[in-house]
Amino acid sequence: MHMADALISPATGGLMWAATAGLITYCSTKAKNDLDDTKVPLMGVLGAFIFAAQMINFTIPATGSSGHLGGGLILAILLGPSAAFLTMASVLTIQAFFFADGGLLALGCNIFNLGFFPCFIAYPLIYKKIVGMRPTKGRILTASLIAGVVGLQLGAFSVVLETVFSSISELPFNTFILMMLPIHLGIGIVEGLATAAVVLFVFKARPEILNAASQSRPLGNLSINHVLASLLGVAIITGGALSWFASAHPDGLEWSMAKVSGTEELENPEHGIHASLSGIQEHTAFLPDYAFKTAHGEEGDMESETAWPAVDAGTSLSGLVGGTLTLFIAALIGFSVKRRKNA
Amino acid sequence: MSHHIVEAQNLHFTYPDGTLGIKGISFRITHGESVAVVGANGAGKSTLLQHLNGYLIPSSGDLRIGDYPLTKKTINEVRRSVGMVFQDPDDQLFMPTVFDDVAFGPLNLGLPEQDVIQRVNQALETVGMMHVIKRPPYKLSGGEKRSVAIATVLAMSPDILVMDEPSSNLDPLARRRLIGLLKSFHHTKIIATHDLDMALELCERTIVIHGGQITADSATLDLFQNEQLLKESGLEAPLSMQGCPVCSKTAKGFQPPTQDHSHTH
Amino acid sequence: MAKFDSQLFDIGYMDTLAVGKTSLHTLDPRAKLVTTMVFIGTVVSFGKYDISALIPFVIFPIVLVAWGGLPTAYLIKKIMIVSPFAFFIGIFNPLIDQTVIMHMGSLHITGGWISFASILLRFALTVGAALVLISLTGFHAVCMGLEKLGVPRPFVVQLLFLYRYIFVLMDEAGRMIRARALRSFNSNGRSLKIFGSMIGHLLLRTMDRAQRIHLAMCCRGFDGHIRLIHPMAFGIREAAFVLGWSALFISMRLYNIPHILGKLVTEFVL
């Protein structure tokens, strides 16, 4: 479910980066003020544990295919929301750097999709509410399953929104959502089962670990609403700034709206508002406003219509020749640099 | 230099879950002594060691490290004077590079950067590990890890070195190098180990722990010759003192640590 | 299993590459980080039907790979293997967008194929740039750079800790998997129950390890704050690197070089 740089627009990427950066800063401040300094190494090794745990798979009952632990939910159960979010963010950062899972710009999206939902939504609002202060086997199983499914559904939903807002992929919202949600229902059940299996083991072997986690880690005096509100503010500002910046370099394809309305100067700020509006949309409403969606889709269509002439037959030949030539020149430069280095 | 003493008086410790750790341990180790702490698994060695750096606070009894009785208030002073080398170097080397790891302690002491760098270099030179200074710990061999772990402790310039199984998981050559290194230190040393041959070479005195209590505390060589005592404590005599496996004779005129034993006897 | 062995190898290998001594390796990590981000930002800002204008951007990874003496084949292979997601989503473009926009003889090329190709090209460029960054810098130095660029200390420490213990824990998990494989026949050793107890054991051991590490940290004066010495110098060299590349990226963003070049050639020939 990793988003990739190739599928997102700078505005979406920047927006999600801003949201994630805000969350990381908030969680880091909380970690810094946490008097329990045993968490410093604990978070570190638990992050590594997620990597290791993903190596170990199991046969999914009745299917024969195999699944493994995703991580966000179990981390939240063991560490509480904010420490778990930081840990999940670090896991995804390493994946982005070393395994090229996603990419650096999409990292903001990925941390948000796979970290925020399990840690700040599924765990506190679902898992904790169901398990409560007196965990039983049945409650743990139910809570893990529901929280696992909800966390992944929200994440998948967010992937769809990010992709559609970026409009690099042609997939229409409806098709994409109908594709992603059922797939992630399956993944969510697997995640819930795997999490429950581990939690039940710990519950039997060393219940004090779970008690300590659920008692001493409330969300803190900084309420999450507060955080979300300031996140939104940051997102609007960054979104606006980014799209203003992007439109400061108008290009026939991307900001074709400029042509339609005539003057660039008039269009730019409006585009900024539009981009940040879509940001608000993404953050506040989990059910998208369809009117807004179609407006967005129309803009995409207009974009593509005006885009066609840019790649007509005449220019495409010169494009092909020029592209090949450019590649050749780039390779040549590379070789000569290498030559010079080795000489 | 009489302040490098370690003195325990009737130490008791019970774990929160009710498991008995140690019951009534008393000893006094003076400056420059090198003492081995031996005992079977679960005898209470690790529990005792964890008291020496204040990680565990005794349920009853007194512990004096240097000039300080061990209490919550003096814990920082105690930790500064006791250097603890852990059994698994992976637990001890937690920073991204060898340099960062050795610098971790001195930086926490609040030393200026220049002094920190000097201490790091000095500590790594002492253990002969200057060449790995920039490497991440996961790229070191077992022996290198152990040496660097010792350097991290030396950089704190402790008065007392406490080591948990320093020779475990080392190949024979690395073990030999380690023994040579430890011999060159003039610190007060307390070494918990199953490697009785190393104890014989490094420590003139040995404390045997069994069931959370001290069952013997005397000169190493005398103690290891007492087969009855060793057996009762779940131990056996070091290999170098056992019969030759080929001809089952014991070397005459046994002289630790290097004995002339060839098959001409 | 084999996949994770190779993952572990990859991490170790890229860290080995980062020990190089070229002038690119010694450049302040911040300069490389910022330049890479500018690069990625510029690449993704192109419209979805742009291919030719993106091509000149290969110059950045190519020059860096050549200059830093990185193994080209290895990096290309790595880019090829990763992220099925981009491919999976991208492949829908040719299916959905079937407007023919280009004719090459009898071959009709639809907008969907163009945008799909553009996605793949972007993907190769952005992923390639990230891999080159880490191979030239090393994760540790990247983290130090991030901290100096304002990323909160607790998060940087978290990254460093995680990175340090990946090797230790993946090793441990690898041993457990081997033990399970040796004693399970027909796959009945991979039930959810056994999975739970394996992961559970690994988790408990991990938590014990965290406790021992904490003890080791306390023994060396840990007070909740991690201190690091990392002299970094952002000098003229770094400034030139950042500004030079950024200027190139922006001009490549504004002028479609292959287009201009192609026009020149075709006009000259025809």
Short mmCIF file of N, CA and C in Angstrom, two decimals, chain A residues 2 5-8 10 28 37-38 41-49 52-59 66 78 86-87 89-91 93-94 97-100 105 159 167-172 176 179 194 197-198 201-202 206 209 251 253-254 308 311 315-316 318 320 322-323 325-327 330 333-334 337-338 341, chain C residues 4 7 11 14 40 44-45 48-50 55-56 58-59 62 66-67 72 78 82 85 89 92-93 96-97 101-102 104 119 122-123 126-127 133-134 139 142 152 154-155 158-159 161-163 165-166 169-170 173 177 180 190 192 195-197 199-201 203-204 206-208 210 213-214 222 224 253 258-259 261-263:
data_model
loop_
_atom_site.label_atom_id
_atom_site.label_comp_id
_atom_site.label_asym_id
_atom_site.label_seq_id
_atom_site.Cartn_x
_atom_site.Cartn_y
_atom_site.Cartn_z
N HIS A 2 2.11 1.11 -0.32
CA HIS A 2 2.96 2.30 -0.31
C HIS A 2 2.65 3.20 -1.50
N ASP A 5 6.35 8.25 -5.30
CA ASP A 5 6.59 9.61 -5.80
C ASP A 5 5.97 9.81 -7.17
N ALA A 6 6.05 8.75 -7.98
CA ALA A 6 5.64 8.87 -9.37
C ALA A 6 4.15 9.14 -9.50
N LEU A 7 3.39 8.88 -8.45
CA LEU A 7 1.93 9.00 -8.58
C LEU A 7 1.37 10.25 -7.95
N ILE A 8 2.23 11.05 -7.30
CA ILE A 8 1.65 12.20 -6.62
C ILE A 8 2.14 13.51 -7.19
N PRO A 10 3.16 17.60 -6.70
CA PRO A 10 3.89 18.31 -5.65
C PRO A 10 2.96 18.85 -4.57
N SER A 28 7.34 14.14 18.85
CA SER A 28 8.70 14.29 19.39
C SER A 28 8.68 15.14 20.64
N ASP A 37 12.34 7.61 30.48
CA ASP A 37 13.35 7.55 29.42
C ASP A 37 13.68 6.13 28.99
N THR A 38 13.03 5.12 29.60
CA THR A 38 13.24 3.76 29.10
C THR A 38 12.64 3.61 27.71
N PRO A 41 15.25 3.61 24.19
CA PRO A 41 15.67 2.37 23.52
C PRO A 41 14.50 1.47 23.15
N LEU A 42 13.43 1.50 23.92
CA LEU A 42 12.31 0.60 23.63
C LEU A 42 11.71 0.88 22.26
N MET A 43 11.49 2.16 21.96
CA MET A 43 10.95 2.51 20.65
C MET A 43 11.90 2.08 19.54
N GLY A 44 13.18 2.27 19.78
CA GLY A 44 14.18 1.89 18.78
C GLY A 44 14.14 0.42 18.46
N VAL A 45 14.21 -0.42 19.49
CA VAL A 45 14.24 -1.85 19.20
C VAL A 45 12.89 -2.36 18.72
N LEU A 46 11.80 -1.72 19.15
CA LEU A 46 10.50 -2.18 18.65
C LEU A 46 10.34 -1.85 17.16
N GLY A 47 10.94 -0.75 16.73
CA GLY A 47 10.95 -0.46 15.30
C GLY A 47 11.67 -1.56 14.54
N ALA A 48 12.83 -1.95 15.06
CA ALA A 48 13.58 -3.04 14.44
C ALA A 48 12.80 -4.33 14.53
N PHE A 49 12.06 -4.49 15.62
CA PHE A 49 11.23 -5.68 15.80
C PHE A 49 10.19 -5.80 14.68
N ALA A 52 11.81 -7.24 11.74
CA ALA A 52 12.09 -8.66 11.95
C ALA A 52 10.80 -9.46 11.91
N ALA A 53 9.73 -8.91 12.53
CA ALA A 53 8.47 -9.64 12.59
C ALA A 53 7.88 -9.82 11.20
N GLN A 54 8.18 -8.87 10.31
CA GLN A 54 7.63 -9.00 8.96
C GLN A 54 8.29 -10.13 8.18
N MET A 55 9.43 -10.61 8.70
CA MET A 55 10.07 -11.75 8.06
C MET A 55 9.29 -13.04 8.34
N ILE A 56 8.64 -13.07 9.51
CA ILE A 56 7.98 -14.30 9.94
C ILE A 56 6.55 -14.27 9.43
N ASN A 57 6.18 -15.25 8.61
CA ASN A 57 4.82 -15.22 8.08
C ASN A 57 4.03 -16.43 8.57
N PHE A 58 2.76 -16.40 8.31
CA PHE A 58 1.91 -17.52 8.72
C PHE A 58 0.90 -17.80 7.61
N THR A 59 0.35 -19.00 7.66
CA THR A 59 -0.63 -19.37 6.64
C THR A 59 -1.98 -18.80 7.03
N SER A 66 0.01 -16.61 2.46
CA SER A 66 0.57 -16.27 3.76
C SER A 66 0.54 -14.78 4.02
N LEU A 78 1.47 -1.42 22.34
CA LEU A 78 2.62 -1.55 23.24
C LEU A 78 3.15 -0.22 23.73
N LEU A 86 5.79 7.72 16.06
CA LEU A 86 7.20 8.00 15.76
C LEU A 86 7.91 6.73 15.29
N THR A 87 7.61 5.62 15.96
CA THR A 87 8.27 4.37 15.61
C THR A 87 7.88 3.93 14.21
N ALA A 89 6.80 5.82 11.85
CA ALA A 89 7.39 6.77 10.91
C ALA A 89 8.84 6.40 10.62
N SER A 90 9.55 5.95 11.66
CA SER A 90 10.96 5.61 11.43
C SER A 90 11.08 4.35 10.58
N VAL A 91 10.18 3.39 10.79
CA VAL A 91 10.20 2.17 9.98
C VAL A 91 9.99 2.52 8.50
N THR A 93 10.48 5.39 7.05
CA THR A 93 11.59 6.19 6.52
C THR A 93 12.71 5.28 6.05
N ILE A 94 13.03 4.28 6.86
CA ILE A 94 14.10 3.35 6.45
C ILE A 94 13.69 2.60 5.20
N PHE A 97 14.20 4.87 2.24
CA PHE A 97 15.59 5.12 1.87
C PHE A 97 16.26 3.88 1.27
N PHE A 98 16.04 2.73 1.90
CA PHE A 98 16.84 1.57 1.50
C PHE A 98 16.15 0.66 0.52
N PHE A 99 14.84 0.51 0.65
CA PHE A 99 14.17 -0.42 -0.23
C PHE A 99 13.38 0.32 -1.29
N ALA A 100 13.55 1.67 -1.31
CA ALA A 100 12.84 2.47 -2.29
C ALA A 100 11.35 2.18 -2.27
N LEU A 105 9.33 11.86 -1.49
CA LEU A 105 8.22 12.82 -1.47
C LEU A 105 6.95 12.13 -0.97
N VAL A 159 -5.07 6.60 0.50
CA VAL A 159 -4.27 6.38 -0.71
C VAL A 159 -5.07 6.78 -1.94
N SER A 167 -4.03 13.36 -9.64
CA SER A 167 -4.43 13.14 -11.03
C SER A 167 -3.27 12.83 -11.97
N ILE A 168 -2.36 12.00 -11.51
CA ILE A 168 -1.34 11.46 -12.41
C ILE A 168 -1.87 10.15 -12.96
N SER A 169 -2.53 9.40 -12.06
CA SER A 169 -3.15 8.16 -12.50
C SER A 169 -4.52 8.48 -13.09
N GLU A 170 -4.92 7.70 -14.09
CA GLU A 170 -6.20 7.92 -14.75
C GLU A 170 -7.35 7.29 -13.97
N LEU A 171 -7.03 6.47 -12.99
CA LEU A 171 -8.07 5.74 -12.28
C LEU A 171 -9.11 6.69 -11.70
N PRO A 172 -10.37 6.53 -12.08
CA PRO A 172 -11.39 7.38 -11.48
C PRO A 172 -11.65 6.95 -10.04
N PHE A 176 -11.34 3.08 -8.39
CA PHE A 176 -10.18 2.88 -7.53
C PHE A 176 -10.61 2.47 -6.12
N MET A 179 -11.75 -0.96 -5.90
CA MET A 179 -10.65 -1.90 -6.01
C MET A 179 -9.88 -1.99 -4.69
N ALA A 194 -3.09 -11.23 13.05
CA ALA A 194 -1.68 -11.30 13.46
C ALA A 194 -1.48 -10.52 14.75
N ALA A 197 -2.94 -12.42 17.64
CA ALA A 197 -2.13 -13.58 18.02
C ALA A 197 -0.98 -13.16 18.94
N VAL A 198 -0.32 -12.06 18.57
CA VAL A 198 0.82 -11.61 19.37
C VAL A 198 0.35 -11.05 20.72
N PHE A 201 -0.60 -13.76 23.06
CA PHE A 201 0.58 -14.43 23.62
C PHE A 201 1.15 -13.62 24.78
N VAL A 202 1.32 -12.33 24.54
CA VAL A 202 1.88 -11.47 25.59
C VAL A 202 0.92 -11.42 26.79
N ARG A 206 3.10 -12.40 29.80
CA ARG A 206 3.53 -11.28 30.64
C ARG A 206 2.48 -10.17 30.61
N ILE A 209 2.99 -6.19 30.88
CA ILE A 209 3.44 -5.32 29.79
C ILE A 209 2.25 -4.57 29.20
N ASP A 251 3.35 26.16 -17.08
CA ASP A 251 3.76 25.21 -18.09
C ASP A 251 2.49 24.86 -18.85
N LEU A 253 1.14 22.39 -20.02
CA LEU A 253 0.36 21.23 -19.66
C LEU A 253 -0.33 21.38 -18.33
N GLU A 254 0.49 21.75 -17.31
CA GLU A 254 -0.03 21.62 -15.98
C GLU A 254 -1.02 22.69 -15.58
N TRP A 308 -3.54 17.77 -25.30
CA TRP A 308 -3.30 16.97 -26.51
C TRP A 308 -2.42 17.65 -27.55
N VAL A 311 1.37 17.28 -27.78
CA VAL A 311 2.08 16.10 -28.22
C VAL A 311 1.56 15.65 -29.59
N THR A 315 5.41 17.41 -33.33
CA THR A 315 6.34 17.60 -32.22
C THR A 315 6.81 16.27 -31.67
N SER A 316 6.00 15.20 -31.86
CA SER A 316 6.39 13.94 -31.24
C SER A 316 7.64 13.37 -31.91
N SER A 318 10.11 15.13 -33.28
CA SER A 318 11.27 15.86 -32.77
C SER A 318 11.51 15.51 -31.31
N LEU A 320 10.99 12.60 -29.95
CA LEU A 320 11.64 11.29 -29.92
C LEU A 320 13.12 11.41 -30.23
N GLY A 322 14.94 14.13 -30.12
CA GLY A 322 15.61 14.93 -29.09
C GLY A 322 15.82 14.14 -27.82
N GLY A 323 14.80 13.34 -27.45
CA GLY A 323 14.91 12.55 -26.23
C GLY A 323 16.06 11.56 -26.30
N LEU A 325 18.61 11.71 -28.19
CA LEU A 325 19.86 12.46 -28.21
C LEU A 325 20.27 12.89 -26.80
N THR A 326 19.26 13.37 -26.05
CA THR A 326 19.54 13.84 -24.69
C THR A 326 20.06 12.70 -23.83
N LEU A 327 19.40 11.56 -23.94
CA LEU A 327 19.83 10.39 -23.17
C LEU A 327 21.28 10.06 -23.50
N ALA A 330 23.60 12.55 -21.97
CA ALA A 330 23.71 12.34 -20.53
C ALA A 330 24.63 11.18 -20.22
N ILE A 333 28.20 12.17 -20.79
CA ILE A 333 28.74 12.96 -19.69
C ILE A 333 29.12 12.04 -18.53
N GLY A 334 28.21 11.08 -18.26
CA GLY A 334 28.49 10.13 -17.18
C GLY A 334 29.79 9.39 -17.41
N VAL A 337 32.84 11.60 -16.97
CA VAL A 337 33.12 11.88 -15.55
C VAL A 337 33.82 10.68 -14.93
N LYS A 338 33.32 9.50 -15.25
CA LYS A 338 33.90 8.28 -14.71
C LYS A 338 35.34 8.12 -15.18
N LYS A 341 37.53 10.43 -13.40
CA LYS A 341 37.73 10.03 -12.01
C LYS A 341 38.74 8.90 -11.93
N PHE C 4 14.39 -11.43 2.57
CA PHE C 4 14.86 -10.62 3.69
C PHE C 4 16.37 -10.72 3.86
N GLN C 7 17.47 -8.19 1.66
CA GLN C 7 17.23 -6.84 2.20
C GLN C 7 18.35 -6.44 3.15
N ILE C 11 21.06 -3.28 2.82
CA ILE C 11 21.35 -2.22 3.78
C ILE C 11 22.85 -2.17 4.04
N MET C 14 24.81 -0.89 0.94
CA MET C 14 24.72 0.54 0.66
C MET C 14 25.51 1.35 1.68
N ILE C 40 13.61 15.88 -6.79
CA ILE C 40 12.35 15.12 -6.77
C ILE C 40 11.17 16.06 -6.97
N VAL C 44 8.49 15.69 -10.11
CA VAL C 44 7.06 15.37 -9.98
C VAL C 44 6.18 16.54 -10.38
N SER C 45 6.77 17.72 -10.60
CA SER C 45 5.93 18.87 -10.95
C SER C 45 5.55 18.88 -12.43
N LYS C 48 1.27 15.17 -16.58
CA LYS C 48 1.29 13.71 -16.63
C LYS C 48 1.58 13.15 -18.01
N TYR C 49 1.57 13.99 -19.05
CA TYR C 49 1.90 13.46 -20.37
C TYR C 49 3.32 13.81 -20.79
N ASP C 50 4.09 14.36 -19.88
CA ASP C 50 5.46 14.75 -20.23
C ASP C 50 6.39 13.55 -20.15
N ILE C 55 13.41 13.61 -19.62
CA ILE C 55 14.62 12.84 -19.92
C ILE C 55 15.92 13.52 -19.48
N PRO C 56 16.06 14.84 -19.71
CA PRO C 56 17.33 15.45 -19.31
C PRO C 56 17.64 15.27 -17.82
N VAL C 58 17.85 12.73 -16.13
CA VAL C 58 18.71 11.58 -15.82
C VAL C 58 20.14 12.02 -15.58
N ILE C 59 20.47 13.23 -16.03
CA ILE C 59 21.84 13.70 -15.86
C ILE C 59 22.27 13.70 -14.39
N ILE C 62 23.03 10.14 -13.15
CA ILE C 62 24.15 9.60 -13.93
C ILE C 62 25.46 10.22 -13.48
N ALA C 66 28.52 8.27 -11.56
CA ALA C 66 29.84 8.20 -12.17
C ALA C 66 30.89 8.84 -11.25
N TRP C 67 30.55 9.99 -10.73
CA TRP C 67 31.48 10.73 -9.89
C TRP C 67 31.77 9.98 -8.58
N THR C 72 26.73 0.93 -11.15
CA THR C 72 25.56 1.28 -11.94
C THR C 72 24.58 0.10 -12.04
N LYS C 78 18.18 -2.55 -8.62
CA LYS C 78 17.37 -2.22 -7.45
C LYS C 78 16.13 -1.41 -7.85
N VAL C 82 11.80 -2.76 -7.38
CA VAL C 82 10.93 -2.22 -6.33
C VAL C 82 9.59 -1.69 -6.79
N PHE C 85 3.59 -1.20 -6.66
CA PHE C 85 2.40 -0.35 -6.53
C PHE C 85 2.30 0.67 -7.68
N ILE C 89 -0.77 0.65 -10.33
CA ILE C 89 -1.71 1.75 -10.52
C ILE C 89 -1.53 2.36 -11.91
N PHE C 92 -3.20 1.03 -15.26
CA PHE C 92 -4.60 1.31 -15.56
C PHE C 92 -4.74 2.48 -16.53
N ASN C 93 -3.74 3.33 -16.59
CA ASN C 93 -3.85 4.48 -17.48
C ASN C 93 -4.08 4.07 -18.93
N ILE C 96 -7.70 2.89 -19.37
CA ILE C 96 -8.79 3.84 -19.22
C ILE C 96 -8.71 4.94 -20.27
N ASP C 97 -7.51 5.46 -20.47
CA ASP C 97 -7.34 6.60 -21.38
C ASP C 97 -6.91 6.07 -22.75
N ILE C 101 -3.17 9.78 -29.42
CA ILE C 101 -2.63 11.13 -29.53
C ILE C 101 -1.34 11.16 -30.34
N MET C 102 -0.90 10.03 -30.80
CA MET C 102 0.37 10.04 -31.52
C MET C 102 0.35 8.92 -32.54
N MET C 104 2.77 6.79 -35.15
CA MET C 104 4.10 6.53 -35.68
C MET C 104 3.94 5.43 -36.71
N ILE C 119 4.84 7.90 -15.82
CA ILE C 119 4.86 7.44 -14.42
C ILE C 119 6.11 6.60 -14.17
N ARG C 122 9.20 8.84 -14.10
CA ARG C 122 9.27 9.58 -12.84
C ARG C 122 9.73 8.66 -11.73
N PHE C 123 9.13 7.46 -11.74
CA PHE C 123 9.45 6.50 -10.71
C PHE C 123 10.95 6.20 -10.70
N THR C 126 12.91 9.37 -9.39
CA THR C 126 12.81 9.72 -7.97
C THR C 126 13.44 8.64 -7.09
N VAL C 127 13.15 7.39 -7.42
CA VAL C 127 13.72 6.30 -6.64
C VAL C 127 15.23 6.26 -6.81
N LEU C 133 21.40 9.04 -3.15
CA LEU C 133 21.64 9.84 -1.95
C LEU C 133 22.15 8.97 -0.81
N ILE C 134 21.48 7.87 -0.56
CA ILE C 134 21.86 7.05 0.58
C ILE C 134 23.20 6.35 0.32
N PHE C 139 23.33 6.16 5.93
CA PHE C 139 22.14 6.52 6.67
C PHE C 139 22.45 7.41 7.88
N VAL C 142 22.97 10.90 6.81
CA VAL C 142 21.69 11.48 6.39
C VAL C 142 20.90 11.93 7.62
N PRO C 152 13.12 17.03 14.43
CA PRO C 152 13.24 16.94 15.90
C PRO C 152 14.19 15.82 16.35
N PRO C 154 14.28 13.75 18.96
CA PRO C 154 13.77 12.42 19.32
C PRO C 154 13.52 11.54 18.09
N PHE C 155 13.07 12.14 17.00
CA PHE C 155 12.82 11.33 15.82
C PHE C 155 14.13 10.86 15.18
N GLN C 158 15.43 8.11 17.20
CA GLN C 158 14.62 6.93 16.90
C GLN C 158 15.10 6.25 15.61
N LEU C 159 15.39 7.05 14.59
CA LEU C 159 15.88 6.49 13.33
C LEU C 159 17.20 5.77 13.55
N PHE C 161 18.47 4.51 16.36
CA PHE C 161 18.29 3.32 17.18
C PHE C 161 17.72 2.18 16.34
N LEU C 162 16.69 2.51 15.59
CA LEU C 162 16.05 1.50 14.76
C LEU C 162 17.08 0.90 13.80
N TYR C 163 17.84 1.76 13.17
CA TYR C 163 18.81 1.32 12.18
C TYR C 163 19.85 0.40 12.83
N TYR C 165 19.49 -1.56 15.40
CA TYR C 165 19.02 -2.86 15.85
C TYR C 165 18.32 -3.69 14.78
N ILE C 166 18.17 -3.12 13.59
CA ILE C 166 17.62 -3.93 12.49
C ILE C 166 18.43 -5.20 12.31
N LEU C 169 18.05 -7.77 15.25
CA LEU C 169 16.75 -8.42 15.35
C LEU C 169 16.41 -9.26 14.13
N MET C 170 16.84 -8.81 12.96
CA MET C 170 16.56 -9.62 11.78
C MET C 170 17.36 -10.92 11.86
N ALA C 173 15.34 -13.12 14.20
CA ALA C 173 14.15 -13.65 13.53
C ALA C 173 14.57 -14.71 12.52
N ILE C 177 13.15 -18.52 12.18
CA ILE C 177 12.51 -19.05 10.97
C ILE C 177 13.19 -20.35 10.55
N ARG C 180 12.10 -23.08 12.78
CA ARG C 180 10.74 -23.53 12.48
C ARG C 180 10.72 -24.38 11.22
N ARG C 190 3.20 -23.43 10.24
CA ARG C 190 3.02 -22.00 10.00
C ARG C 190 1.62 -21.54 10.35
N LEU C 192 -1.42 -19.86 12.59
CA LEU C 192 -1.49 -18.57 13.28
C LEU C 192 -1.04 -18.69 14.73
N PHE C 195 2.66 -18.88 14.86
CA PHE C 195 3.10 -17.53 14.49
C PHE C 195 3.03 -16.61 15.71
N GLY C 196 1.87 -16.67 16.41
CA GLY C 196 1.70 -15.80 17.57
C GLY C 196 2.75 -16.06 18.62
N SER C 197 3.07 -17.32 18.85
CA SER C 197 4.04 -17.57 19.91
C SER C 197 5.46 -17.22 19.47
N ILE C 199 6.32 -14.76 17.25
CA ILE C 199 6.43 -13.30 17.31
C ILE C 199 6.38 -12.85 18.76
N GLY C 200 5.52 -13.51 19.54
CA GLY C 200 5.42 -13.15 20.94
C GLY C 200 6.75 -13.32 21.67
N HIS C 201 7.39 -14.48 21.43
CA HIS C 201 8.70 -14.69 22.06
C HIS C 201 9.70 -13.64 21.62
N LEU C 203 9.07 -10.74 20.61
CA LEU C 203 8.69 -9.46 21.21
C LEU C 203 9.17 -9.37 22.67
N LEU C 204 8.94 -10.44 23.42
CA LEU C 204 9.36 -10.39 24.82
C LEU C 204 10.88 -10.26 24.92
N THR C 206 12.75 -8.90 22.75
CA THR C 206 13.08 -7.56 22.32
C THR C 206 12.88 -6.56 23.46
N MET C 207 11.80 -6.77 24.20
CA MET C 207 11.54 -5.84 25.30
C MET C 207 12.57 -6.00 26.41
N ASP C 208 13.00 -7.25 26.63
CA ASP C 208 14.07 -7.45 27.61
C ASP C 208 15.35 -6.78 27.14
N ALA C 210 15.54 -4.17 25.28
CA ALA C 210 15.39 -2.73 25.47
C ALA C 210 15.75 -2.35 26.90
N ILE C 213 19.50 -2.47 27.25
CA ILE C 213 20.12 -1.31 26.60
C ILE C 213 19.94 -0.08 27.49
N HIS C 214 18.75 0.04 28.04
CA HIS C 214 18.51 1.18 28.91
C HIS C 214 19.47 1.17 30.09
N PHE C 222 23.23 8.28 31.03
CA PHE C 222 22.08 8.70 30.24
C PHE C 222 21.07 9.44 31.12
N GLY C 224 18.16 10.96 29.60
CA GLY C 224 17.00 11.25 28.78
C GLY C 224 17.35 12.00 27.51
N ARG C 253 13.35 22.49 -16.19
CA ARG C 253 11.90 22.51 -15.98
C ARG C 253 11.24 23.51 -16.95
N PRO C 258 15.11 18.23 -24.92
CA PRO C 258 15.01 17.29 -26.05
C PRO C 258 14.18 17.87 -27.19
N HIS C 259 13.16 18.62 -26.81
CA HIS C 259 12.30 19.24 -27.80
C HIS C 259 13.09 20.20 -28.68
N LEU C 261 16.31 20.40 -29.01
CA LEU C 261 17.36 19.65 -29.70
C LEU C 261 16.79 18.92 -30.91
N GLY C 262 15.65 18.24 -30.67
CA GLY C 262 15.02 17.47 -31.73
C GLY C 262 14.58 18.36 -32.89
N LYS C 263 14.06 19.52 -32.52
CA LYS C 263 13.60 20.47 -33.55
C LYS C 263 14.77 20.89 -34.43
#
